[in-house]
């Protein structure tokens, strides 16, 4: 086994790519956080009233949907209060919480997109677009389910609380909070990105991926649609954070022959497999503080099942489309 650690190899294969990656990640992360903090996704919340009417959801559910574009905590607190007062049933609480999948996703979409783009380029738009489409499918499924599972609404207008949110916004304060969030999140991202990128550089030098190709090909029948290199993206996505999977994908796209489709499918598979445990680990304490523990467990379970199924369906559709077109 021969290692080439000459300066040209280290500079071109490790140091310069990491410098470029760090710069673009810093810029992209700051832009994404500013977009979130200034609520520039506000226009999409106008979907709340017609969608809520079709889903037979009450005014508090529609207001929660609109509020979820700005704060998931506030949206869930509204639903919890209405449920405790008896304004909405258990069934409507569950459907309303699932109904918020779309605004909850769009709340963080700018940051996800701006973080992913420096890592995997054009594949980021495809990945984000597919996962966003999965969120749209989940919301549409809830609209359809509501028509069959909930009683008809009483006549009247569903109030919109967007003006109240607009009046609460302070641009100067939002920018200060955005800068604080940036300073807090950037070191965490780089702490994962730099070691993982370096690790993949040295693993390639050690011939690991050639060994995987020879030793593991055909031994993972469930995931035979992905090469062994792509499965490492899935593994990093599962055992670490989203940025770890992106760092692995970036290194592999640079140093191996992974296609854009394989990278996107690996990230989607990692998304499906990693989300449930991460959700229960991080979300349950927060949900249990808003809802009763039993209901909090049910909400997380329903969310994860619907999320996994929708992303899997979209991923299969994308794989089939890529195969024939």
Short mmCIF file of C-alpha atoms in Angstrom, two decimals:
data_model
loop_
_atom_site.label_atom_id
_atom_site.label_comp_id
_atom_site.label_asym_id
_atom_site.label_seq_id
_atom_site.Cartn_x
_atom_site.Cartn_y
_atom_site.Cartn_z
CA UNK A 1 0.00 0.00 0.00
CA UNK A 2 1.50 3.29 -1.10
CA UNK A 3 0.55 6.69 0.28
CA UNK A 4 1.20 9.92 -1.57
CA UNK A 5 1.33 12.76 0.94
CA UNK A 6 3.35 15.17 -1.20
CA UNK A 7 2.51 18.85 -0.94
CA UNK A 8 0.76 19.08 -4.36
CA UNK A 9 -1.47 16.12 -3.46
CA UNK A 10 -2.29 17.50 0.01
CA UNK A 11 -2.93 21.01 -1.33
CA UNK A 12 -5.09 20.02 -4.29
CA UNK A 13 -6.87 17.14 -2.62
CA UNK A 14 -7.32 18.39 0.95
CA UNK A 15 -6.27 21.91 1.95
CA UNK A 16 -7.57 23.97 -0.98
CA UNK A 17 -10.93 22.13 -1.19
CA UNK A 18 -11.40 22.64 2.56
CA UNK A 19 -10.57 26.36 2.32
CA UNK A 20 -13.09 26.83 -0.50
CA UNK A 21 -15.68 24.72 1.29
CA UNK A 22 -15.28 26.65 4.56
CA UNK A 23 -15.67 29.99 2.79
CA UNK A 24 -18.79 29.02 0.83
CA UNK A 25 -20.36 27.29 3.83
CA UNK A 26 -19.85 30.43 5.95
CA UNK A 27 -21.45 32.70 3.35
CA UNK A 28 -24.27 30.27 2.59
CA UNK A 29 -25.09 29.63 6.25
CA UNK A 30 -25.27 33.35 7.04
CA UNK A 31 -27.54 34.08 4.06
CA UNK A 32 -29.85 31.18 4.95
CA UNK A 33 -30.15 32.25 8.60
CA UNK A 34 -30.88 35.86 7.60
CA UNK A 35 -33.67 34.72 5.25
CA UNK A 36 -35.19 32.65 8.04
CA UNK A 37 -34.84 35.41 10.64
CA UNK A 38 -36.47 38.06 8.44
CA UNK A 39 -39.38 35.72 7.62
CA UNK A 40 -39.04 36.14 3.86
CA UNK A 41 -40.98 32.89 3.43
CA UNK A 42 -44.06 34.73 4.76
CA UNK A 43 -45.91 34.82 1.43
CA UNK A 44 -46.32 31.03 1.43
CA UNK A 45 -48.46 31.20 4.56
CA UNK A 46 -51.31 32.58 2.45
CA UNK A 47 -52.00 28.94 1.57
CA UNK A 48 -53.36 28.39 5.08
CA UNK A 49 -56.99 29.41 4.65
CA UNK A 50 -57.96 27.50 1.46
CA UNK A 51 -56.03 24.39 2.52
CA UNK A 52 -57.48 24.41 6.03
CA UNK A 53 -61.00 24.74 4.67
CA UNK A 54 -60.52 21.76 2.38
CA UNK A 55 -59.09 19.73 5.26
CA UNK A 56 -62.02 20.72 7.51
CA UNK A 57 -59.60 22.11 10.06
CA UNK A 58 -60.76 24.83 12.44
CA UNK A 59 -59.49 28.36 12.67
CA UNK A 60 -56.87 27.57 15.31
CA UNK A 61 -55.40 24.89 13.04
CA UNK A 62 -55.24 27.32 10.13
CA UNK A 63 -53.60 29.94 12.35
CA UNK A 64 -51.15 27.29 13.59
CA UNK A 65 -50.28 26.42 9.97
CA UNK A 66 -49.54 30.08 9.23
CA UNK A 67 -47.59 30.49 12.45
CA UNK A 68 -45.48 27.40 11.67
CA UNK A 69 -43.80 29.37 8.86
CA UNK A 70 -42.25 31.48 11.63
CA UNK A 71 -42.10 29.34 14.75
CA UNK A 72 -42.86 25.65 15.17
CA UNK A 73 -42.87 26.13 18.95
CA UNK A 74 -45.56 28.80 18.73
CA UNK A 75 -47.61 26.73 16.29
CA UNK A 76 -47.57 23.67 18.55
CA UNK A 77 -48.33 25.76 21.63
CA UNK A 78 -51.45 27.08 19.90
CA UNK A 79 -52.60 23.55 19.09
CA UNK A 80 -51.88 22.34 22.62
CA UNK A 81 -53.89 25.17 24.17
CA UNK A 82 -56.85 24.53 21.86
CA UNK A 83 -56.71 20.81 22.65
CA UNK A 84 -56.64 21.40 26.40
CA UNK A 85 -59.64 23.74 26.12
CA UNK A 86 -61.53 21.09 24.17
CA UNK A 87 -61.72 23.21 21.00
CA UNK A 88 -60.16 20.44 18.92
CA UNK A 89 -60.29 16.67 19.36
CA UNK A 90 -57.38 14.24 19.58
CA UNK A 91 -57.91 13.38 15.93
CA UNK A 92 -57.86 17.01 14.81
CA UNK A 93 -54.81 17.71 16.95
CA UNK A 94 -52.91 14.89 15.23
CA UNK A 95 -54.07 15.94 11.76
CA UNK A 96 -53.27 19.60 12.48
CA UNK A 97 -49.78 18.75 13.68
CA UNK A 98 -49.18 16.64 10.55
CA UNK A 99 -50.75 19.41 8.45
CA UNK A 100 -47.89 21.67 9.56
CA UNK A 101 -45.29 19.49 7.83
CA UNK A 102 -45.09 21.89 4.90
CA UNK A 103 -44.50 25.17 6.77
CA UNK A 104 -42.22 23.42 9.26
CA UNK A 105 -40.04 22.24 6.37
CA UNK A 106 -40.12 25.59 4.57
CA UNK A 107 -39.14 27.35 7.80
CA UNK A 108 -35.69 25.73 7.54
CA UNK A 109 -35.50 25.23 3.77
CA UNK A 110 -33.28 28.28 3.05
CA UNK A 111 -30.66 27.15 5.55
CA UNK A 112 -30.77 23.55 4.30
CA UNK A 113 -30.36 24.67 0.69
CA UNK A 114 -27.59 27.17 1.38
CA UNK A 115 -25.68 24.67 3.52
CA UNK A 116 -26.03 21.79 1.07
CA UNK A 117 -25.10 23.73 -2.09
CA UNK A 118 -21.41 24.34 -1.24
CA UNK A 119 -21.04 20.64 -0.45
CA UNK A 120 -22.78 18.93 -3.38
CA UNK A 121 -23.51 21.69 -5.91
CA UNK A 122 -26.48 21.12 -8.22
CA UNK A 123 -27.39 17.91 -6.38
CA UNK A 124 -28.43 20.11 -3.43
CA UNK A 125 -31.29 21.64 -5.41
CA UNK A 126 -32.50 18.19 -6.42
CA UNK A 127 -32.28 16.82 -2.88
CA UNK A 128 -34.02 19.83 -1.34
CA UNK A 129 -36.63 19.85 -4.12
CA UNK A 130 -37.43 16.16 -3.60
CA UNK A 131 -37.69 16.44 0.18
CA UNK A 132 -39.83 19.59 -0.21
CA UNK A 133 -42.09 17.68 -2.62
CA UNK A 134 -42.38 14.93 0.00
CA UNK A 135 -43.52 17.58 2.52
CA UNK A 136 -46.10 18.84 0.01
CA UNK A 137 -47.36 15.27 -0.47
CA UNK A 138 -47.74 14.84 3.30
CA UNK A 139 -49.74 18.01 3.59
CA UNK A 140 -51.96 17.08 0.64
CA UNK A 141 -52.55 13.65 2.21
CA UNK A 142 -53.71 15.35 5.43
CA UNK A 143 -56.05 17.62 3.45
CA UNK A 144 -57.58 14.52 1.87
CA UNK A 145 -57.75 12.64 5.19
CA UNK A 146 -59.42 15.59 6.90
CA UNK A 147 -62.29 15.53 4.40
CA UNK A 148 -63.11 11.98 5.51
CA UNK A 149 -62.10 11.99 9.18
CA UNK A 150 -63.35 15.39 10.42
CA UNK A 151 -66.86 16.87 10.56
CA UNK A 152 -67.77 19.76 8.21
CA UNK A 153 -66.78 23.26 9.35
CA UNK A 154 -69.32 25.81 10.48
CA UNK A 155 -69.86 28.75 8.16
CA UNK A 156 -67.56 31.69 8.70
CA UNK A 157 -64.16 33.09 7.88
CA UNK A 158 -60.94 31.50 9.09
CA UNK A 159 -58.96 34.37 10.69
CA UNK A 160 -55.44 35.02 9.54
CA UNK A 161 -52.83 36.14 12.11
CA UNK A 162 -50.08 37.11 9.72
CA UNK A 163 -50.52 40.83 10.34
CA UNK A 164 -49.95 40.22 14.03
CA UNK A 165 -46.71 38.40 13.26
CA UNK A 166 -45.62 41.18 10.88
CA UNK A 167 -46.14 43.82 13.55
CA UNK A 168 -44.02 41.78 15.96
CA UNK A 169 -41.05 41.69 13.61
CA UNK A 170 -38.11 43.93 14.41
CA UNK A 171 -35.57 43.90 11.57
CA UNK A 172 -32.66 45.12 13.66
CA UNK A 173 -33.35 42.59 16.39
CA UNK A 174 -33.83 39.82 13.80
CA UNK A 175 -30.44 40.56 12.23
CA UNK A 176 -28.71 40.53 15.62
CA UNK A 177 -30.29 37.19 16.43
CA UNK A 178 -29.29 35.89 12.99
CA UNK A 179 -25.65 36.85 13.64
CA UNK A 180 -25.70 35.12 17.04
CA UNK A 181 -27.17 31.97 15.47
CA UNK A 182 -24.51 32.10 12.76
CA UNK A 183 -21.66 32.36 15.28
CA UNK A 184 -23.15 29.46 17.24
CA UNK A 185 -23.82 27.12 14.30
CA UNK A 186 -20.75 27.69 12.12
CA UNK A 187 -18.19 26.15 14.54
CA UNK A 188 -20.44 23.10 15.00
CA UNK A 189 -20.68 22.61 11.24
CA UNK A 190 -16.95 23.04 10.66
CA UNK A 191 -16.17 20.74 13.59
CA UNK A 192 -17.93 17.98 11.64
CA UNK A 193 -16.99 19.00 8.11
CA UNK A 194 -13.23 19.39 8.32
CA UNK A 195 -12.39 16.11 10.10
CA UNK A 196 -14.77 14.11 7.90
CA UNK A 197 -13.42 15.61 4.68
CA UNK A 198 -9.87 14.91 5.84
CA UNK A 199 -10.84 11.39 6.89
CA UNK A 200 -12.22 10.61 3.44
CA UNK A 201 -9.09 11.97 1.80
CA UNK A 202 -6.90 9.62 3.85
CA UNK A 203 -9.29 6.68 3.42
CA UNK A 204 -9.09 7.11 -0.34
CA UNK A 205 -5.30 7.23 -0.11
CA UNK A 206 -5.43 4.01 1.92
CA UNK A 207 -7.51 2.29 -0.75
CA UNK A 208 -10.57 1.73 1.45
CA UNK A 209 -13.11 2.27 -1.30
CA UNK A 210 -11.37 -0.15 -3.62
CA UNK A 211 -11.51 -2.69 -0.79
CA UNK A 212 -15.20 -1.99 -0.19
CA UNK A 213 -15.92 -2.41 -3.87
CA UNK A 214 -14.31 -5.86 -3.86
CA UNK A 215 -15.41 -7.07 -0.43
CA UNK A 216 -18.88 -5.62 0.09
CA UNK A 217 -20.41 -5.63 -3.38
CA UNK A 218 -23.51 -7.76 -3.29
CA UNK A 219 -23.47 -8.25 0.51
CA UNK A 220 -26.12 -5.59 1.23
CA UNK A 221 -29.05 -6.84 -0.86
CA UNK A 222 -31.50 -4.27 0.47
CA UNK A 223 -29.41 -1.38 -0.82
CA UNK A 224 -27.94 -2.86 -3.99
CA UNK A 225 -29.12 0.18 -5.92
CA UNK A 226 -26.25 2.11 -4.27
CA UNK A 227 -22.51 1.44 -4.60
CA UNK A 228 -20.49 0.79 -1.41
CA UNK A 229 -19.08 4.32 -1.45
CA UNK A 230 -22.58 5.78 -1.35
CA UNK A 231 -23.47 3.64 1.66
CA UNK A 232 -20.81 5.50 3.64
CA UNK A 233 -22.85 8.68 3.07
CA UNK A 234 -25.82 6.88 4.58
CA UNK A 235 -23.71 5.74 7.52
CA UNK A 236 -22.39 9.23 8.31
CA UNK A 237 -25.90 10.64 7.93
CA UNK A 238 -27.13 8.11 10.50
CA UNK A 239 -24.38 8.27 13.12
CA UNK A 240 -23.73 12.02 12.99
CA UNK A 241 -25.56 15.10 11.71
CA UNK A 242 -26.84 16.12 8.28
CA UNK A 243 -23.63 18.05 7.63
CA UNK A 244 -21.63 14.86 8.16
CA UNK A 245 -23.49 13.15 5.32
CA UNK A 246 -22.96 16.22 3.15
CA UNK A 247 -19.24 16.30 3.93
CA UNK A 248 -18.98 12.63 3.00
CA UNK A 249 -20.96 13.23 -0.20
CA UNK A 250 -18.76 16.18 -1.12
CA UNK A 251 -15.57 14.20 -0.66
CA UNK A 252 -16.90 11.23 -2.60
CA UNK A 253 -18.20 13.33 -5.49
CA UNK A 254 -14.77 14.93 -5.75
CA UNK A 255 -12.66 11.79 -5.46
CA UNK A 256 -14.81 8.97 -6.85
CA UNK A 257 -17.16 8.25 -9.70
CA UNK A 258 -20.42 8.64 -7.75
CA UNK A 259 -23.15 10.12 -9.89
CA UNK A 260 -25.43 12.93 -8.85
CA UNK A 261 -28.36 10.52 -8.69
CA UNK A 262 -26.49 8.14 -6.38
CA UNK A 263 -25.56 10.98 -4.02
CA UNK A 264 -29.14 12.25 -3.86
CA UNK A 265 -30.53 8.75 -3.24
CA UNK A 266 -27.91 8.10 -0.54
CA UNK A 267 -28.83 11.34 1.24
CA UNK A 268 -32.54 10.51 1.03
CA UNK A 269 -31.93 7.02 2.38
CA UNK A 270 -29.84 8.45 5.21
CA UNK A 271 -32.62 10.93 5.88
CA UNK A 272 -35.22 8.18 6.23
CA UNK A 273 -33.05 5.92 8.39
CA UNK A 274 -31.62 8.58 10.69
CA UNK A 275 -34.67 10.75 11.37
CA UNK A 276 -36.73 8.52 13.73
CA UNK A 277 -34.10 8.06 16.44
CA UNK A 278 -32.92 11.64 16.11
CA UNK A 279 -36.50 12.90 16.35
CA UNK A 280 -37.24 10.97 19.53
CA UNK A 281 -33.91 11.99 21.04
CA UNK A 282 -34.26 15.71 20.30
CA UNK A 283 -37.98 16.33 19.87
CA UNK A 284 -39.58 14.25 22.60
CA UNK A 285 -38.41 16.45 25.52
CA UNK A 286 -39.66 19.53 23.63
CA UNK A 287 -42.96 17.90 22.61
CA UNK A 288 -43.52 16.49 26.09
CA UNK A 289 -43.22 20.00 27.47
CA UNK A 290 -46.08 21.18 25.24
CA UNK A 291 -48.34 18.13 24.99
CA UNK A 292 -49.04 15.30 27.39
CA UNK A 293 -46.24 12.68 27.13
CA UNK A 294 -48.53 10.05 25.58
CA UNK A 295 -49.78 12.49 22.96
CA UNK A 296 -46.23 13.77 22.37
CA UNK A 297 -45.11 10.20 21.63
CA UNK A 298 -48.03 9.67 19.23
CA UNK A 299 -47.38 12.93 17.39
CA UNK A 300 -43.70 12.15 16.88
CA UNK A 301 -44.53 8.60 15.78
CA UNK A 302 -47.13 9.72 13.24
CA UNK A 303 -44.82 12.43 11.96
CA UNK A 304 -41.91 10.06 11.47
CA UNK A 305 -43.99 7.36 9.78
CA UNK A 306 -45.58 9.83 7.36
CA UNK A 307 -42.22 11.49 6.74
CA UNK A 308 -40.40 8.23 6.08
CA UNK A 309 -43.11 6.90 3.75
CA UNK A 310 -43.35 10.13 1.74
CA UNK A 311 -39.57 10.49 1.29
CA UNK A 312 -39.27 6.79 0.36
CA UNK A 313 -42.01 7.14 -2.26
CA UNK A 314 -40.44 10.26 -3.73
CA UNK A 315 -37.01 8.60 -3.70
CA UNK A 316 -38.31 5.56 -5.56
CA UNK A 317 -39.99 7.81 -8.10
CA UNK A 318 -36.77 9.78 -8.59
CA UNK A 319 -34.74 6.57 -9.00
CA UNK A 320 -37.15 5.22 -11.62
CA UNK A 321 -37.25 8.54 -13.45
CA UNK A 322 -33.44 8.76 -13.48
CA UNK A 323 -33.20 5.22 -14.79
CA UNK A 324 -35.40 5.80 -17.83
CA UNK A 325 -34.93 9.50 -18.60
#
